[in-house]
mmCIF file of C-alpha atoms in Angstrom:
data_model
loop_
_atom_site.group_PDB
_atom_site.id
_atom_site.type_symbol
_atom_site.label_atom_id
_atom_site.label_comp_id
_atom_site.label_asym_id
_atom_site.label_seq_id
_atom_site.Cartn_x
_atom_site.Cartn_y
_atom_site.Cartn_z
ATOM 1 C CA UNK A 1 -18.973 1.521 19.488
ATOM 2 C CA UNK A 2 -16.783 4.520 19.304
ATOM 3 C CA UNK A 3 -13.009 4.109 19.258
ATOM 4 C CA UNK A 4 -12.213 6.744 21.351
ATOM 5 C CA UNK A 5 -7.870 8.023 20.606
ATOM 6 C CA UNK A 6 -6.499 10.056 22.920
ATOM 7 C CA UNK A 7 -4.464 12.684 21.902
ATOM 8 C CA UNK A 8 -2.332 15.730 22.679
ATOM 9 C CA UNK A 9 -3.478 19.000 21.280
ATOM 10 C CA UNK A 10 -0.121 20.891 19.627
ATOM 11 C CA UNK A 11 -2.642 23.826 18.680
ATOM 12 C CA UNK A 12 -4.363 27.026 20.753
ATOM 13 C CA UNK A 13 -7.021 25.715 22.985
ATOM 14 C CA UNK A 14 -9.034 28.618 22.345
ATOM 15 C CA UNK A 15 -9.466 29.223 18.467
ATOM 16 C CA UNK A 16 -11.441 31.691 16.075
ATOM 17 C CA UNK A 17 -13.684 30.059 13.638
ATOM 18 C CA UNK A 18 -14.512 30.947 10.201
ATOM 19 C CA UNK A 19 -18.566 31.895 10.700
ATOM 20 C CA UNK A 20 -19.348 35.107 11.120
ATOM 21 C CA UNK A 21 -21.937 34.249 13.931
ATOM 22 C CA UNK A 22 -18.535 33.204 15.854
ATOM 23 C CA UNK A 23 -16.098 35.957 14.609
ATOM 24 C CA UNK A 24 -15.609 37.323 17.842
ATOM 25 C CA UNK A 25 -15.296 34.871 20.168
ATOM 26 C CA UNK A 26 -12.520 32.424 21.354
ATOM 27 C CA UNK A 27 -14.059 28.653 20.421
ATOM 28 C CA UNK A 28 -13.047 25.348 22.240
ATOM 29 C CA UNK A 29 -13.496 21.889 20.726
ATOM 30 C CA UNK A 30 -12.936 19.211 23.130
ATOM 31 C CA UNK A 31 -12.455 16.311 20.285
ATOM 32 C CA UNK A 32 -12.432 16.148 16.683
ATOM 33 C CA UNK A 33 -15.204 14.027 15.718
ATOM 34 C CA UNK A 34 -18.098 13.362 17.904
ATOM 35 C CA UNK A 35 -19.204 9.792 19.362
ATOM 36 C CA UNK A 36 -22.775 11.117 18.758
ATOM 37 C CA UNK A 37 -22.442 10.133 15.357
ATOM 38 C CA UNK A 38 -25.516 12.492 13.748
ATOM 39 C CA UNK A 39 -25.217 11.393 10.032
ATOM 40 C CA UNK A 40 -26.109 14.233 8.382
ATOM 41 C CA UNK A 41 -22.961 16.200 10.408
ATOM 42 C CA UNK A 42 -21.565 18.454 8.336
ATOM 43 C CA UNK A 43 -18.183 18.715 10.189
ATOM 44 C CA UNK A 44 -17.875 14.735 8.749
ATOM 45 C CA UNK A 45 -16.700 16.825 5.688
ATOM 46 C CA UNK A 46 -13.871 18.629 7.661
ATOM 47 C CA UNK A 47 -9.992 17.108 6.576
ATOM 48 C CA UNK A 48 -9.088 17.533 10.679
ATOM 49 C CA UNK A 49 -12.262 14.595 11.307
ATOM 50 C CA UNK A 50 -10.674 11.331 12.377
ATOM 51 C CA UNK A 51 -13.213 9.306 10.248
ATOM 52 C CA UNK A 52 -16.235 7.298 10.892
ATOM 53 C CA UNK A 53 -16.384 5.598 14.198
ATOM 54 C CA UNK A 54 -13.784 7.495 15.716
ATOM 55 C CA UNK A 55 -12.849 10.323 18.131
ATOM 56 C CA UNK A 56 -9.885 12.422 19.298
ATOM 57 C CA UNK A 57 -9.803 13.013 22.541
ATOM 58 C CA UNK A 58 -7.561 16.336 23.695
ATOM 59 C CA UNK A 59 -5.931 14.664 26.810
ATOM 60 C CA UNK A 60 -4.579 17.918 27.888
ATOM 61 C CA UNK A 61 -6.817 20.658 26.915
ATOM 62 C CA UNK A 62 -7.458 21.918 30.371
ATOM 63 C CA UNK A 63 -3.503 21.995 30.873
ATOM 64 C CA UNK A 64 -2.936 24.069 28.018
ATOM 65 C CA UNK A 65 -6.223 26.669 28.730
ATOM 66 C CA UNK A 66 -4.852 27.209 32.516
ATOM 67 C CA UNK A 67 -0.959 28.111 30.408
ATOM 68 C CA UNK A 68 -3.185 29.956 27.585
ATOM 69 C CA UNK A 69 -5.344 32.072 29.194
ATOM 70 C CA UNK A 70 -2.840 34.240 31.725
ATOM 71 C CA UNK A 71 -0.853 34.996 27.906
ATOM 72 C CA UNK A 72 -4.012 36.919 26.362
ATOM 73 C CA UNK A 73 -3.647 39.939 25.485
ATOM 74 C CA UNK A 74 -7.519 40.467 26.779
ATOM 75 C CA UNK A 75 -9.902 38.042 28.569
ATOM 76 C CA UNK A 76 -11.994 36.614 26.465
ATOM 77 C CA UNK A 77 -15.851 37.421 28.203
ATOM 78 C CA UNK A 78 -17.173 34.103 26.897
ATOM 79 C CA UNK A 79 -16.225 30.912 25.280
ATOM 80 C CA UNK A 80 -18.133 28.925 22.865
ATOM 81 C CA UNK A 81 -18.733 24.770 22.953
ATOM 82 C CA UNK A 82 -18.237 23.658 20.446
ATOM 83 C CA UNK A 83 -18.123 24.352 16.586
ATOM 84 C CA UNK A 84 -17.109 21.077 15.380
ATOM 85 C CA UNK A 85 -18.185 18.793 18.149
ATOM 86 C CA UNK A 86 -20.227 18.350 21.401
ATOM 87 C CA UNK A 87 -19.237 18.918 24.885
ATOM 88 C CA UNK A 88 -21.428 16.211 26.268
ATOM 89 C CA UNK A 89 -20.675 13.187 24.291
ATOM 90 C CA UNK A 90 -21.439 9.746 26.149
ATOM 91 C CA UNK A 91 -17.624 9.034 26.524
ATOM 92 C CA UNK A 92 -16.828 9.467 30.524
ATOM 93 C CA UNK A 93 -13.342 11.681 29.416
ATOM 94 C CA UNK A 94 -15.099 14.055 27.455
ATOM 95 C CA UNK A 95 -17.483 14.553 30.143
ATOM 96 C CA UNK A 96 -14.946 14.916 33.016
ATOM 97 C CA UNK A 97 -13.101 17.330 30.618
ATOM 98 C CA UNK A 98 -16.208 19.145 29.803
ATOM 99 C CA UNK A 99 -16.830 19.510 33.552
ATOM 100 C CA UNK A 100 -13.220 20.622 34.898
ATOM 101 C CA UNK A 101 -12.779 23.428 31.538
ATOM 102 C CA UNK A 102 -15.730 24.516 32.043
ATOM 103 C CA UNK A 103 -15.425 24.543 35.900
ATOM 104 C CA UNK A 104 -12.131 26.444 35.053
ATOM 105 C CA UNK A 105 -13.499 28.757 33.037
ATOM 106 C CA UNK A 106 -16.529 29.788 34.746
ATOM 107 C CA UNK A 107 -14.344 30.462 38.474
ATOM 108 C CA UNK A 108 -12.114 32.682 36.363
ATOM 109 C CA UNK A 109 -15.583 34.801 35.917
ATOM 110 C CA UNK A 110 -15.519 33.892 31.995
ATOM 111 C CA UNK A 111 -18.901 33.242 30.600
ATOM 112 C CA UNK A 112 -19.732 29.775 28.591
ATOM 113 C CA UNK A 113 -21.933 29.411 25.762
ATOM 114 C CA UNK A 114 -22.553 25.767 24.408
ATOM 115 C CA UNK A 115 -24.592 23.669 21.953
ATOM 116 C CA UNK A 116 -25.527 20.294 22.924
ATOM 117 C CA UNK A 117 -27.409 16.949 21.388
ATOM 118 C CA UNK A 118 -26.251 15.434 24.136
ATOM 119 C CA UNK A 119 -27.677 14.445 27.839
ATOM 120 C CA UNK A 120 -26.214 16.721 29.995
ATOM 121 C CA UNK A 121 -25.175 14.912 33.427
ATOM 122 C CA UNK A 122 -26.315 16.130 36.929
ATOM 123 C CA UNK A 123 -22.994 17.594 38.119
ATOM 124 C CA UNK A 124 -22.685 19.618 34.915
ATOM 125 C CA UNK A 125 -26.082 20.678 35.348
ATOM 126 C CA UNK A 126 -25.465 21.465 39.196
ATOM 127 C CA UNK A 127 -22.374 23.400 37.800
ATOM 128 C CA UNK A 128 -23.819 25.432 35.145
ATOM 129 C CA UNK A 129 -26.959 26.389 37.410
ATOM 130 C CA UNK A 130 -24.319 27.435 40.301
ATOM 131 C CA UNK A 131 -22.869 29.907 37.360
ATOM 132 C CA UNK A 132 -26.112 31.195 35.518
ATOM 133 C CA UNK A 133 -25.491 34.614 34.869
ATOM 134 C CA UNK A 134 -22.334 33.391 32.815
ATOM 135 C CA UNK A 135 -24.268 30.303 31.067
ATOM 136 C CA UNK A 136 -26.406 30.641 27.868
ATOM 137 C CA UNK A 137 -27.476 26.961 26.539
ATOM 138 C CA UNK A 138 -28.368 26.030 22.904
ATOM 139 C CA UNK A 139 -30.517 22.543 22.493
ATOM 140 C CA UNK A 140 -30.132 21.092 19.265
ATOM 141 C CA UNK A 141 -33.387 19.432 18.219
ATOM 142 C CA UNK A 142 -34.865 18.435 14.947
ATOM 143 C CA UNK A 143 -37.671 16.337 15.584
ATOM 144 C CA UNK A 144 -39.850 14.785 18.571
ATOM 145 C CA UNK A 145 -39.871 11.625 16.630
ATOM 146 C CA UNK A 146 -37.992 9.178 18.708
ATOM 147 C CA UNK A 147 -37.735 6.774 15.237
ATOM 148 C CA UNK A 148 -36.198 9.944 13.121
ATOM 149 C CA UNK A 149 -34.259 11.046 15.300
ATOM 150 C CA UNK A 150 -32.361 7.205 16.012
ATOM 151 C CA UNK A 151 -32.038 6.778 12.448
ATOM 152 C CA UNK A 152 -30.044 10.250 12.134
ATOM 153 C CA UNK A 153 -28.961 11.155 15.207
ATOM 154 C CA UNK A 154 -28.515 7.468 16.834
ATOM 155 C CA UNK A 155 -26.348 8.408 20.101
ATOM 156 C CA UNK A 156 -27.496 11.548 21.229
ATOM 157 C CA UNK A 157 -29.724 12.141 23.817
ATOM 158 C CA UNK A 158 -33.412 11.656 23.061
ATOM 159 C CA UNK A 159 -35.705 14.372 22.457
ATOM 160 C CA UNK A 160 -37.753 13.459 25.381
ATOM 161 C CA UNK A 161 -34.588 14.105 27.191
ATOM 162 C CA UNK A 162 -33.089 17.039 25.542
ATOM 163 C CA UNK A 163 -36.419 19.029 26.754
ATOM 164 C CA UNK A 164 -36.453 18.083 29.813
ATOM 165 C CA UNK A 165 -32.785 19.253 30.522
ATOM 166 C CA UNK A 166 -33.516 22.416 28.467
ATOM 167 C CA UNK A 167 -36.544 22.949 30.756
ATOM 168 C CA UNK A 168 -34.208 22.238 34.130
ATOM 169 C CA UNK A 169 -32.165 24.869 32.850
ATOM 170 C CA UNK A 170 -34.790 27.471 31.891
ATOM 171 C CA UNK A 171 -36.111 26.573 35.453
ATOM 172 C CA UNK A 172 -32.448 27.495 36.789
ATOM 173 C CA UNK A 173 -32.105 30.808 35.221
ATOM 174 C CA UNK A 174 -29.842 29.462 32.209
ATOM 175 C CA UNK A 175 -31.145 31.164 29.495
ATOM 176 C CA UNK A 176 -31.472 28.667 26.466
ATOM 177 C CA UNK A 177 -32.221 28.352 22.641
ATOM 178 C CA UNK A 178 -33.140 25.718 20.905
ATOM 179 C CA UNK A 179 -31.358 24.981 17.257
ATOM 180 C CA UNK A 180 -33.683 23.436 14.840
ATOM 181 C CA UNK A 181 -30.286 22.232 12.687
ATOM 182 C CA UNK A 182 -30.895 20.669 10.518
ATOM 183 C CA UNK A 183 -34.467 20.342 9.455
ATOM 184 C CA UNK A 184 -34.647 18.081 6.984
ATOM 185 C CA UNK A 185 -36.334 18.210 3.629
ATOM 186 C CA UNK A 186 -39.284 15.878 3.526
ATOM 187 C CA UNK A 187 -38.691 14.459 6.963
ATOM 188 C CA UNK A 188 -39.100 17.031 9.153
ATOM 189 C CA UNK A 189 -40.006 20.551 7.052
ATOM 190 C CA UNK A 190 -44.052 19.927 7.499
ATOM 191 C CA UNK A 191 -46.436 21.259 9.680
ATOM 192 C CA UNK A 192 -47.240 17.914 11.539
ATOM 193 C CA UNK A 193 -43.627 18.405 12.487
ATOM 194 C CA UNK A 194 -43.042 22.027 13.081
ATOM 195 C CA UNK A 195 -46.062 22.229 14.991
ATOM 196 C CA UNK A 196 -45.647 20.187 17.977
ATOM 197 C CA UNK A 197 -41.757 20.714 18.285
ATOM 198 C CA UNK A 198 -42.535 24.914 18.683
ATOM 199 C CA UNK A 199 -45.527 23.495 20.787
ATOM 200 C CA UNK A 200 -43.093 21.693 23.062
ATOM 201 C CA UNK A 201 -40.538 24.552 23.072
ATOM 202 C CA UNK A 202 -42.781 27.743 23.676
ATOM 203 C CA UNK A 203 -44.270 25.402 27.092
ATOM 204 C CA UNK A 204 -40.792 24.764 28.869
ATOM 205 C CA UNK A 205 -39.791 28.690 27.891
ATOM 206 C CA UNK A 206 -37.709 28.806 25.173
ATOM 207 C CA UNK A 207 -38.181 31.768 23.136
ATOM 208 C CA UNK A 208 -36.105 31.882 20.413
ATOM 209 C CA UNK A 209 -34.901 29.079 17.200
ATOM 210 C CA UNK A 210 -32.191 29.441 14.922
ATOM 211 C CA UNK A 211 -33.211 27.224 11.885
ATOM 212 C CA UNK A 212 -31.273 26.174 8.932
ATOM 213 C CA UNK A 213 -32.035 24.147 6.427
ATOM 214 C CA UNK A 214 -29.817 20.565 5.670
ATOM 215 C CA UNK A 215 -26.752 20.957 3.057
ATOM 216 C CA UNK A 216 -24.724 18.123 2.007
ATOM 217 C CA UNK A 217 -21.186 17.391 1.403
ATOM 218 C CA UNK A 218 -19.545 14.059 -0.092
ATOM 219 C CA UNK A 219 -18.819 12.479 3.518
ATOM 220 C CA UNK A 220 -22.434 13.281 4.872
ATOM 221 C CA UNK A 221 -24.333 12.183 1.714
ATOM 222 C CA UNK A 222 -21.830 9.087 2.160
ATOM 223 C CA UNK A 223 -22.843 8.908 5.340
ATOM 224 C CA UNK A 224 -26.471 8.907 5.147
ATOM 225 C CA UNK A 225 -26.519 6.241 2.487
ATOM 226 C CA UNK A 226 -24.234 3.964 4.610
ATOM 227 C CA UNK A 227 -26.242 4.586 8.313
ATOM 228 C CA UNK A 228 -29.819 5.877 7.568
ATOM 229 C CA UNK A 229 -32.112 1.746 7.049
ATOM 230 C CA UNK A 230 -35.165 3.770 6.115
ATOM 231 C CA UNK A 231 -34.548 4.036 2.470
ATOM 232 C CA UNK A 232 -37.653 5.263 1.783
ATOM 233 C CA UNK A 233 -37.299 7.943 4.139
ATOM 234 C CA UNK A 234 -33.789 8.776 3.104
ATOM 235 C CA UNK A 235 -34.722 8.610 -0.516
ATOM 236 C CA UNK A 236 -37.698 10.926 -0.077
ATOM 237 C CA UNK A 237 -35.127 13.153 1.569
ATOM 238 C CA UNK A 238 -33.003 13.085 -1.046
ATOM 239 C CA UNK A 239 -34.913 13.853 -3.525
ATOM 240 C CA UNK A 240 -35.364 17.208 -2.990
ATOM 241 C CA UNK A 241 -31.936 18.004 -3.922
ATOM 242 C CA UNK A 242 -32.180 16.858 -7.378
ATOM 243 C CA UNK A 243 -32.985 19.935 -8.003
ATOM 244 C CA UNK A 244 -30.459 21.878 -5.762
ATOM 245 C CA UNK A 245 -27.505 24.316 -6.341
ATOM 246 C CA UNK A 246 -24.228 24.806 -4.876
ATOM 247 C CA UNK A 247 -24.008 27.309 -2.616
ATOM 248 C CA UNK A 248 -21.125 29.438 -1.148
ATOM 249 C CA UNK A 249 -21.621 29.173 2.637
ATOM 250 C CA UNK A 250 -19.614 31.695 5.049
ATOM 251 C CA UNK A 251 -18.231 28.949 6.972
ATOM 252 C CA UNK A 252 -14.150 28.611 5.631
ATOM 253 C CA UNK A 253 -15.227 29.531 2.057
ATOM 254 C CA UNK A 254 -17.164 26.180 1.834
ATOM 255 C CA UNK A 255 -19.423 24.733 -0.744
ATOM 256 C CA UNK A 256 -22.266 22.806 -0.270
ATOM 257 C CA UNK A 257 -25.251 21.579 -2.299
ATOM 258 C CA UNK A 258 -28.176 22.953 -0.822
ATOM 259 C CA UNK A 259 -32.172 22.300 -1.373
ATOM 260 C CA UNK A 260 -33.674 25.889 -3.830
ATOM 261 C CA UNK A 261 -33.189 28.445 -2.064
ATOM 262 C CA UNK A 262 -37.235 29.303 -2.612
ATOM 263 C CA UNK A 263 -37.913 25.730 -1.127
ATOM 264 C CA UNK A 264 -35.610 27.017 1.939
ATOM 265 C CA UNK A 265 -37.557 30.198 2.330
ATOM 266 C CA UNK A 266 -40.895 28.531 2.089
ATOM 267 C CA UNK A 267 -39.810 26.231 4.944
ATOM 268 C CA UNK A 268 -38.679 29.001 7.197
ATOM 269 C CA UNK A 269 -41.764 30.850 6.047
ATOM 270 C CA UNK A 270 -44.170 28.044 7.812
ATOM 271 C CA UNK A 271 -41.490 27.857 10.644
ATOM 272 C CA UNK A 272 -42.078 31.358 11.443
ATOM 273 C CA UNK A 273 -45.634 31.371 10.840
ATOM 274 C CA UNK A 274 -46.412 28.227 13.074
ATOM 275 C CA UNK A 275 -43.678 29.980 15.763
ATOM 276 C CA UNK A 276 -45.221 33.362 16.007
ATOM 277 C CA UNK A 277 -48.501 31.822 17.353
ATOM 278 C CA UNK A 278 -46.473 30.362 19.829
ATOM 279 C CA UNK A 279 -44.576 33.984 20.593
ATOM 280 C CA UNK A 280 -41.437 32.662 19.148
ATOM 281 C CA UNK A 281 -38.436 34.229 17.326
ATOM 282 C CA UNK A 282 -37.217 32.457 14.297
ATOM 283 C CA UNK A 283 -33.600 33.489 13.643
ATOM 284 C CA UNK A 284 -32.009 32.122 10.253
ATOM 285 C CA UNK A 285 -28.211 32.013 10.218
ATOM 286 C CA UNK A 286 -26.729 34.026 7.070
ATOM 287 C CA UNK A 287 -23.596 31.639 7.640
ATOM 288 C CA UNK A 288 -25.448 28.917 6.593
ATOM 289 C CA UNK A 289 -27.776 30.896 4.343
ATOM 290 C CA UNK A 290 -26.185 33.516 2.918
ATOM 291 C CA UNK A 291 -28.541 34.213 -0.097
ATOM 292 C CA UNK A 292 -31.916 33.987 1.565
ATOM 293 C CA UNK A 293 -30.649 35.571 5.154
ATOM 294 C CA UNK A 294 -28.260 38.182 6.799
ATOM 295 C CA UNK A 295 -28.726 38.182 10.193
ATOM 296 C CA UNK A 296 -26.922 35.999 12.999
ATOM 297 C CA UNK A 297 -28.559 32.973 14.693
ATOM 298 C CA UNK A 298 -26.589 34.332 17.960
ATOM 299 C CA UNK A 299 -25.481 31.122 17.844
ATOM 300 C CA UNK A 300 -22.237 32.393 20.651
ATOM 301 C CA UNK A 301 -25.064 33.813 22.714
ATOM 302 C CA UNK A 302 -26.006 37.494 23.632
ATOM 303 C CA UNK A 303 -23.469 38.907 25.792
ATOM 304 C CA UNK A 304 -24.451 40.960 27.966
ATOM 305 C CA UNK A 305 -27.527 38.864 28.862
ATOM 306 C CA UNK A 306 -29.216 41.762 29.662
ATOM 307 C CA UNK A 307 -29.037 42.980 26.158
ATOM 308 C CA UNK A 308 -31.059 40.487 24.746
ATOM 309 C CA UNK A 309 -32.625 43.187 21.702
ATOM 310 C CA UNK A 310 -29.011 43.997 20.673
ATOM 311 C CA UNK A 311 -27.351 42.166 18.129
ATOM 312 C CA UNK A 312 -23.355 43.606 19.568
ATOM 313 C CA UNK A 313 -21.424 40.957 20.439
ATOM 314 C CA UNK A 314 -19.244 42.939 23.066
ATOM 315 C CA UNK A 315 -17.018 39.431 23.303
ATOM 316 C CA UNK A 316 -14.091 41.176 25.018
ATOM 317 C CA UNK A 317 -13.341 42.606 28.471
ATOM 318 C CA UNK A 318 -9.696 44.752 29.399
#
């Protein structure tokens, strides 16, 4: 069970963040840590994370936005959800918060971008569908597996679920991505994967992925050891970074040890190759892979929807 601590936020509400992909647009976390508990999470790694088990909970994030936002020097267009967390964790204050900032947000005619693992309940849905032209979703989803994705991702939503509320959205005019992050080497890299999860995507309407391939840190190799019971699974996993290199990823001047980076272009290679016969766009973040990519998984959204083959991100309106 999550200890859930509830805290006041002394910091801005609405914060840059170090990737490029997000180097234009205010960013809101709503806790540090995450009761989903995904343990391969790379924000585990992060010296503001609360440790395992455990989340902050902003108590007065909404108070601060509504005494923020007037002070701006310019309106921020859209705000992103969230770098280092989820807005729909399976703790009922996150959720209410979730709903009133983003109620907040979206009555003040400022656009919302988020990124979810989570199940996304009906009012938020009702909410976000009321507001579609200022809504772009992101699903995060790594494998139809129900047994891989417990044993790394153990309190998010399902992936039977996670479709089906990506497909409700589609269905109400919210555009939405889906975020194959991370695939993981030996788990979920092969075709008997791929295949069926862009087969699943391309039906409810989703046409584009941002992919990246898994990285590891201390706390999230820690963490996987710890949390994942399948050790032949994990080890298999594993094992493919015996071989790997530390990379220099544009996200706060990290480093990370990361798989080849030929065995990461060979896996996006059969992503993109199984995805183009389903008339999918593969886009692979140079944030996270700055020596095999440099383009932007759009991970913010594209704003203006309407400009969907431009890669501005006009992020600011006088």
């Amino acid at each position: 069970m999550t200890e859930v601590i509830h805290t006041e936020r002394k910091s801005p509400v609405l914060t840059p963040s170090s990737l490029a992909c997000l180097a234009r647009i205010p960013t809101v976390n709503l806790t540090a840590g995450c009761a989903h508990e995904c343990r391969y999470c790379y924000a585990r790694g992060y010296l503001t994370h609360p440790g395992e088990g455990k989340v902050e909970f902003y108590t007065n994030t909404l108070a601060k936005l509504r005494e923020e936002l007037p002070r701006k020097r310019k309106t921020p267009t859209t705000v992103y959800f969230s770098p280092s967390s989820d807005p729909f964790q399976p703790v009922p204050e996150v959720l209410n918060m979730a709903y009133d900032v983003f109620r907040f947000l979206l009555e003040s005619g400022i656009g919302v971008t988020f990124v979810t693992k989570g199940r996304i309940p009906d009012r938020h849905h009702d909410l976000l569908a009321a507001h579609a032209p200022l809504v772009q979703g992101r699903i995060g989803l790594t494998t139809l597996d129900p047994a891989v994705a417990a044993a790394f991702e153990p309190r998010a939503a399902s992936p039977e679920v996670r479709l089906a509320q990506a497909a409700e959205l589609i269905g109400a005019d919210v555009p939405v991505d889906a975020r194959l992050d991370p695939i993981l080497p030996g788990v979920t890299d092969g075709a008997d994967c791929l295949e069926p999860l862009c087969a699943a995507l391309a039906r409810i309407g989703v046409r584009t992925i941002a992919a990246s391939v898994l990285f590891l840190r201390p706390a999230v190799i820690g963490s996987l050891r710890r949390h994942v019971e399948d050790k032949r699974m994990l080890n298999r996993m594993l094992d493919h970074f015996a071989g790997g290199e530390r990379l220099a990823i544009h996200a706060g001047n990290s480093r990370v040890v990361a798989i080849p980076a030929s065995a990461r272009l060979e896996i996006m290679e059969r992503l993109k190759s199984i995805a183009d016969s389903y008339g999918l766009e593969v886009l692979v973040c140079a944030c996270k892979n700055p020596d095999i990519s440099s383009g932007s998984c759009h991970i913010s959204g594209r704003w203006p929807p309407a400009a969907q083959g431009s890669s501005q991100l006009g992020l600011f309106q006088s």
